[in-house]
CSV table of C-alpha atoms in Angstrom, one decimal:
chain,number,residue,atom,x,y,z
A,169,UNK,CA,-8.0,10.2,13.2
A,170,UNK,CA,-5.6,7.3,12.8
A,171,UNK,CA,-6.8,3.9,13.8
A,172,UNK,CA,-4.9,0.9,15.1
A,173,UNK,CA,-4.9,-0.5,11.6
A,174,UNK,CA,-3.8,2.9,10.2
A,175,UNK,CA,-0.8,2.9,12.5
A,176,UNK,CA,0.3,-0.6,11.5
A,177,UNK,CA,0.1,0.6,8.0
A,178,UNK,CA,2.0,3.8,8.8
A,179,UNK,CA,4.7,1.8,10.5
A,180,UNK,CA,4.9,-0.4,7.5
A,181,UNK,CA,5.1,2.5,5.0
A,182,UNK,CA,7.9,4.1,7.2
A,183,UNK,CA,9.7,0.8,7.1
A,184,UNK,CA,9.6,0.9,3.2
A,185,UNK,CA,10.8,4.5,3.3
A,186,UNK,CA,13.6,3.4,5.4
A,187,UNK,CA,14.7,0.9,2.7
A,188,UNK,CA,13.4,-2.3,4.2
A,189,UNK,CA,12.7,-5.3,1.9
A,190,UNK,CA,10.7,-7.3,4.5
A,191,UNK,CA,8.4,-6.3,7.2
A,192,UNK,CA,7.0,-8.5,10.0
A,193,UNK,CA,3.9,-7.4,12.0
A,194,UNK,CA,2.9,-9.1,15.2
A,195,UNK,CA,-0.1,-7.9,17.1
A,196,UNK,CA,-2.0,-9.4,20.0
A,197,UNK,CA,-5.3,-8.3,21.5
A,198,UNK,CA,-5.7,-8.8,25.2
A,199,UNK,CA,-8.1,-7.0,27.7
A,200,UNK,CA,-9.0,-4.5,25.0
A,201,UNK,CA,-5.5,-3.5,24.2
A,202,UNK,CA,-3.5,-4.2,21.1
A,203,UNK,CA,0.1,-5.0,21.7
A,204,UNK,CA,1.8,-4.3,18.2
A,205,UNK,CA,5.2,-4.9,17.0
A,206,UNK,CA,6.6,-4.0,13.5
A,207,UNK,CA,10.0,-5.3,12.8
A,208,UNK,CA,11.9,-4.7,9.5
A,209,UNK,CA,15.3,-4.9,7.9
A,210,UNK,CA,15.4,-1.1,7.2
A,211,UNK,CA,17.6,1.6,8.4
A,212,UNK,CA,16.9,4.3,10.9
A,213,UNK,CA,17.9,7.5,9.0
A,214,UNK,CA,16.6,10.3,11.2
A,215,UNK,CA,18.4,11.8,14.1
A,216,UNK,CA,16.7,11.4,17.4
A,217,UNK,CA,13.7,13.6,17.8
A,218,UNK,CA,13.6,14.9,14.3
A,219,UNK,CA,10.3,14.7,12.2
A,220,UNK,CA,10.0,14.4,8.4
A,221,UNK,CA,6.9,14.0,6.3
A,222,UNK,CA,8.7,12.0,3.6
A,223,UNK,CA,12.0,10.5,2.5
A,224,UNK,CA,13.6,9.9,5.8
A,225,UNK,CA,10.6,7.9,7.1
A,226,UNK,CA,9.4,7.4,10.7
A,227,UNK,CA,9.1,11.0,11.6
A,228,UNK,CA,5.5,12.3,11.5
A,229,UNK,CA,3.9,9.0,12.1
A,230,UNK,CA,5.9,8.7,15.4
A,231,UNK,CA,4.5,12.1,16.5
A,232,UNK,CA,1.1,10.9,15.9
A,233,UNK,CA,1.7,7.7,17.7
A,234,UNK,CA,3.1,9.3,20.7
A,235,UNK,CA,-0.1,11.3,20.9
A,236,UNK,CA,-2.5,8.3,20.5
A,237,UNK,CA,-0.7,5.2,21.9
A,238,UNK,CA,-0.6,4.2,25.5
A,239,UNK,CA,3.0,3.6,24.9
A,240,UNK,CA,5.5,3.2,22.1
A,241,UNK,CA,9.2,2.2,21.6
A,242,UNK,CA,11.4,2.3,18.7
A,243,UNK,CA,14.5,0.1,18.8
A,244,UNK,CA,17.1,0.5,16.2
A,245,UNK,CA,20.1,-1.6,15.3
A,246,UNK,CA,20.3,-4.4,12.9
A,247,UNK,CA,16.9,-3.6,11.3
A,248,UNK,CA,14.4,-1.7,13.4
A,249,UNK,CA,11.5,-2.7,15.6
A,250,UNK,CA,8.6,-0.4,16.3
A,251,UNK,CA,6.2,-1.4,19.1
A,252,UNK,CA,3.2,0.3,20.5
A,253,UNK,CA,0.1,-0.4,22.7
A,254,UNK,CA,-3.2,1.0,21.8
A,255,UNK,CA,-6.8,0.5,22.8
A,256,UNK,CA,-8.9,-1.6,20.5
A,257,UNK,CA,-11.0,0.5,18.2
A,258,UNK,CA,-12.5,-2.3,16.0
A,259,UNK,CA,-10.3,-1.4,13.0
A,260,UNK,CA,-8.9,-4.8,12.9
A,261,UNK,CA,-12.2,-6.6,13.2
A,262,UNK,CA,-12.6,-6.9,9.4
A,263,UNK,CA,-9.3,-8.4,8.2
A,264,UNK,CA,-9.8,-7.8,4.4
A,265,UNK,CA,-9.9,-3.9,4.4
A,266,UNK,CA,-7.3,-3.8,7.3
A,267,UNK,CA,-4.8,-5.9,5.6
A,268,UNK,CA,-5.3,-5.2,1.9
A,269,UNK,CA,-3.1,-2.0,1.9
A,270,UNK,CA,-0.4,-3.8,3.8
A,271,UNK,CA,0.0,-6.4,1.1
A,272,UNK,CA,-0.3,-4.0,-1.8
A,273,UNK,CA,3.3,-2.9,-1.4
A,274,UNK,CA,6.8,-3.8,-2.5
A,275,UNK,CA,8.6,-6.3,-0.4
A,276,UNK,CA,7.7,-9.1,1.8
A,277,UNK,CA,5.1,-8.8,4.6
A,278,UNK,CA,4.3,-11.3,7.3
A,279,UNK,CA,1.4,-10.6,9.7
A,280,UNK,CA,0.5,-12.4,12.8
A,281,UNK,CA,-2.6,-11.4,14.8
A,282,UNK,CA,-3.8,-13.0,18.1
A,283,UNK,CA,-7.2,-12.6,19.7
A,284,UNK,CA,-7.4,-14.5,22.9
A,285,UNK,CA,-6.8,-18.3,22.1
A,286,UNK,CA,-7.2,-17.7,18.4
A,287,UNK,CA,-4.5,-16.5,16.0
A,288,UNK,CA,-4.2,-15.7,12.2
A,289,UNK,CA,-1.0,-15.7,10.1
A,290,UNK,CA,-0.8,-14.3,6.6
A,291,UNK,CA,2.3,-13.8,4.6
A,292,UNK,CA,3.2,-12.7,1.0
A,293,UNK,CA,4.7,-16.2,0.3
A,294,UNK,CA,1.7,-17.9,1.6
A,295,UNK,CA,-0.7,-15.8,-0.3
A,296,UNK,CA,1.3,-16.5,-3.6
A,297,UNK,CA,1.3,-20.2,-3.0
A,298,UNK,CA,-2.5,-20.1,-2.5
A,299,UNK,CA,-3.2,-18.0,-5.6
A,300,UNK,CA,-4.5,-15.4,-3.2
A,301,UNK,CA,-2.1,-12.6,-3.5
A,302,UNK,CA,-4.2,-9.5,-4.3
A,303,UNK,CA,-3.0,-8.8,-7.9
A,304,UNK,CA,-5.7,-8.6,-10.6
A,305,UNK,CA,-9.3,-9.4,-10.1
A,306,UNK,CA,-9.0,-13.0,-9.2
A,307,UNK,CA,-6.2,-12.4,-6.8
A,308,UNK,CA,-8.1,-9.8,-4.9
A,309,UNK,CA,-11.1,-12.2,-4.9
A,310,UNK,CA,-8.8,-14.9,-3.6
A,311,UNK,CA,-7.3,-12.6,-0.9
A,312,UNK,CA,-10.8,-11.6,0.2
A,313,UNK,CA,-12.1,-15.2,0.5
A,314,UNK,CA,-9.1,-16.4,2.4
A,315,UNK,CA,-9.3,-13.5,4.9
A,316,UNK,CA,-13.1,-13.8,5.3
A,317,UNK,CA,-12.7,-17.5,5.9
A,318,UNK,CA,-9.9,-17.4,8.4
A,319,UNK,CA,-11.3,-15.9,11.5
A,320,UNK,CA,-14.3,-14.2,12.8
A,321,UNK,CA,-14.3,-12.3,16.1
B,130,UNK,CA,23.9,-8.5,-39.3
B,131,UNK,CA,23.6,-4.9,-40.2
B,132,UNK,CA,25.3,-2.3,-38.0
B,133,UNK,CA,22.9,-0.6,-35.5
B,134,UNK,CA,22.8,3.2,-35.5
B,135,UNK,CA,22.6,5.2,-32.2
B,136,UNK,CA,19.0,5.8,-32.9
B,137,UNK,CA,18.5,2.0,-33.2
B,138,UNK,CA,20.2,1.5,-29.9
B,139,UNK,CA,17.9,4.2,-28.2
B,140,UNK,CA,14.8,2.5,-29.6
B,141,UNK,CA,15.9,-0.9,-28.3
B,142,UNK,CA,16.7,0.5,-25.0
B,143,UNK,CA,13.3,2.2,-24.8
B,144,UNK,CA,11.4,-0.9,-25.9
B,145,UNK,CA,13.3,-3.2,-23.5
B,146,UNK,CA,12.9,-0.6,-20.8
B,147,UNK,CA,9.1,-0.8,-21.2
B,148,UNK,CA,9.2,-4.5,-21.1
B,149,UNK,CA,11.3,-4.4,-18.0
B,150,UNK,CA,8.7,-2.1,-16.5
B,151,UNK,CA,6.0,-4.6,-17.3
B,152,UNK,CA,7.9,-7.3,-15.6
B,153,UNK,CA,8.3,-5.2,-12.6
B,154,UNK,CA,4.5,-5.1,-12.5
B,155,UNK,CA,4.3,-8.8,-12.9
B,156,UNK,CA,3.3,-8.6,-16.5
B,157,UNK,CA,0.1,-6.8,-15.9
B,158,UNK,CA,-0.6,-3.9,-18.3
B,159,UNK,CA,-2.1,-1.3,-16.0
B,160,UNK,CA,-0.4,-0.1,-12.8
B,161,UNK,CA,-2.3,1.9,-10.3
B,162,UNK,CA,-0.5,3.5,-7.5
B,163,UNK,CA,-2.2,5.0,-4.4
B,164,UNK,CA,-0.1,7.4,-2.3
B,165,UNK,CA,-0.4,6.2,1.2
B,166,UNK,CA,1.7,8.5,3.4
B,167,UNK,CA,0.6,10.0,6.7
B,168,UNK,CA,-1.4,12.8,5.0
B,169,UNK,CA,-2.9,10.5,2.5
B,170,UNK,CA,-4.1,8.2,5.2
B,171,UNK,CA,-5.4,11.1,7.1
B,172,UNK,CA,-7.5,12.0,4.1
B,173,UNK,CA,-8.9,8.5,3.5
B,174,UNK,CA,-6.4,7.0,1.0
B,175,UNK,CA,-7.0,3.6,2.6
B,176,UNK,CA,-10.8,3.8,1.6
B,177,UNK,CA,-9.6,4.9,-1.9
B,178,UNK,CA,-7.3,2.0,-2.2
B,179,UNK,CA,-10.1,-0.5,-1.0
B,180,UNK,CA,-12.6,1.0,-3.4
B,181,UNK,CA,-10.2,0.7,-6.3
B,182,UNK,CA,-9.6,-3.0,-5.4
B,183,UNK,CA,-13.4,-3.7,-5.0
B,184,UNK,CA,-14.2,-2.2,-8.4
B,185,UNK,CA,-11.2,-4.0,-10.1
B,186,UNK,CA,-12.6,-7.3,-8.6
B,187,UNK,CA,-16.1,-6.4,-9.5
B,188,UNK,CA,-15.1,-5.6,-13.1
B,189,UNK,CA,-13.1,-8.7,-13.3
B,190,UNK,CA,-9.9,-6.7,-14.6
B,191,UNK,CA,-7.0,-9.1,-14.4
B,192,UNK,CA,-4.6,-6.8,-16.1
B,193,UNK,CA,-4.4,-4.4,-13.2
B,194,UNK,CA,-1.9,-4.2,-10.4
B,195,UNK,CA,-2.4,-2.0,-7.6
B,196,UNK,CA,0.3,-0.8,-5.3
B,197,UNK,CA,1.0,2.0,-2.9
B,198,UNK,CA,3.6,4.6,-2.3
B,199,UNK,CA,4.6,7.3,0.2
B,200,UNK,CA,3.1,10.7,0.5
B,201,UNK,CA,2.2,12.7,-2.5
B,202,UNK,CA,1.9,16.0,-0.5
B,203,UNK,CA,1.5,18.9,-1.4
B,204,UNK,CA,-0.6,17.4,-4.2
B,205,UNK,CA,-4.3,17.2,-3.1
B,206,UNK,CA,-4.6,13.8,-1.5
B,207,UNK,CA,-5.7,11.1,-1.9
B,208,UNK,CA,-3.6,10.9,-5.0
B,209,UNK,CA,-3.9,8.1,-7.6
B,210,UNK,CA,-1.6,7.4,-10.5
B,211,UNK,CA,-2.5,5.3,-13.4
B,212,UNK,CA,0.3,4.1,-15.7
B,213,UNK,CA,-0.6,2.3,-18.9
B,214,UNK,CA,2.5,1.4,-21.1
B,215,UNK,CA,2.3,3.2,-24.5
B,216,UNK,CA,-0.3,5.7,-23.1
B,217,UNK,CA,1.7,7.1,-20.2
B,218,UNK,CA,0.9,8.4,-16.8
B,219,UNK,CA,-2.4,10.1,-15.5
B,220,UNK,CA,-2.5,11.5,-12.1
B,221,UNK,CA,-5.7,12.1,-10.2
B,222,UNK,CA,-6.1,14.1,-7.0
B,223,UNK,CA,-8.6,14.4,-4.2
B,224,UNK,CA,-9.9,10.8,-5.0
B,225,UNK,CA,-12.4,9.5,-2.5
B,226,UNK,CA,-14.0,6.2,-2.8
B,227,UNK,CA,-16.8,7.3,-5.2
B,228,UNK,CA,-14.1,9.1,-7.5
B,229,UNK,CA,-12.0,5.9,-7.4
B,230,UNK,CA,-14.8,3.9,-8.8
B,231,UNK,CA,-15.2,6.4,-11.6
B,232,UNK,CA,-11.6,6.1,-12.3
B,233,UNK,CA,-11.8,2.2,-12.5
B,234,UNK,CA,-15.0,2.3,-14.6
B,235,UNK,CA,-14.2,5.1,-17.1
B,236,UNK,CA,-10.3,4.9,-17.2
B,237,UNK,CA,-9.2,1.3,-16.5
B,238,UNK,CA,-12.3,-0.5,-17.9
B,239,UNK,CA,-13.5,2.2,-20.4
B,240,UNK,CA,-10.1,3.3,-21.7
B,241,UNK,CA,-10.8,6.9,-21.2
B,242,UNK,CA,-9.0,9.1,-18.5
B,243,UNK,CA,-11.4,11.0,-16.2
B,244,UNK,CA,-10.5,14.6,-17.2
B,245,UNK,CA,-12.3,16.4,-14.5
B,246,UNK,CA,-10.3,14.5,-11.7
B,247,UNK,CA,-6.7,14.9,-13.5
B,248,UNK,CA,-4.1,16.9,-11.7
B,249,UNK,CA,-0.5,18.1,-12.5
B,250,UNK,CA,1.4,16.3,-9.8
B,251,UNK,CA,3.9,19.2,-9.3
B,252,UNK,CA,1.5,22.1,-9.3
B,253,UNK,CA,-1.7,20.6,-7.9
B,254,UNK,CA,-5.0,21.2,-9.7
């Protein structure tokens, strides 16, 4: 069953399928509920209500999201924004396994996570500057060290 | 300078094309792609990808770049593709975390594809 982290990944994958080159993830945890927003510069390609497993993006994952999330909303226009609210399931407690798949993709990614009065921000450009972009063994090691050092819940 | 034949031009294009592909994977020589669509995630592709990254890190393999792509359905997911310039593409199916470690150990580090895990991407196993 898809976790909160899985749905963020799913949203990012759908953004890629919709042709986006940059993805911005903002997520805040409050009172046990994650408020997530995934914004990108891609194009909504599906007609309203249609589902597709590949190519057109966004379809099947939205169906799963509708079943699991407390609420969700997709805004299309100049780029798209997918937002959803979901009960915390612990899948974002350990940042390294949660965020690794997100950064192992084409395009630029920015992630901002908020937990109460703490927050963490990670981006493709920041990782590259810090030699912590997960390419090759040392990059993966740098990525792991960075995330393990940033925040502990 | 001697005139180039059509065959020469084809060779140049192929050679430069391969170099271009290497630049696309940032100069690394081995490209591992994990299919991460909805069905892949449902079947544990995230654990597969993390296992590959962990093993690449443990083995100290600098020449490997790992990326992800969309769904590989109807192939048996999780699907992992390994591309090595000059050696071609190997596709693996039903790759859980344990099989992912074998792929890194035997294929990426050892140079030998894991035959019992290979699949034909179009037709399945």
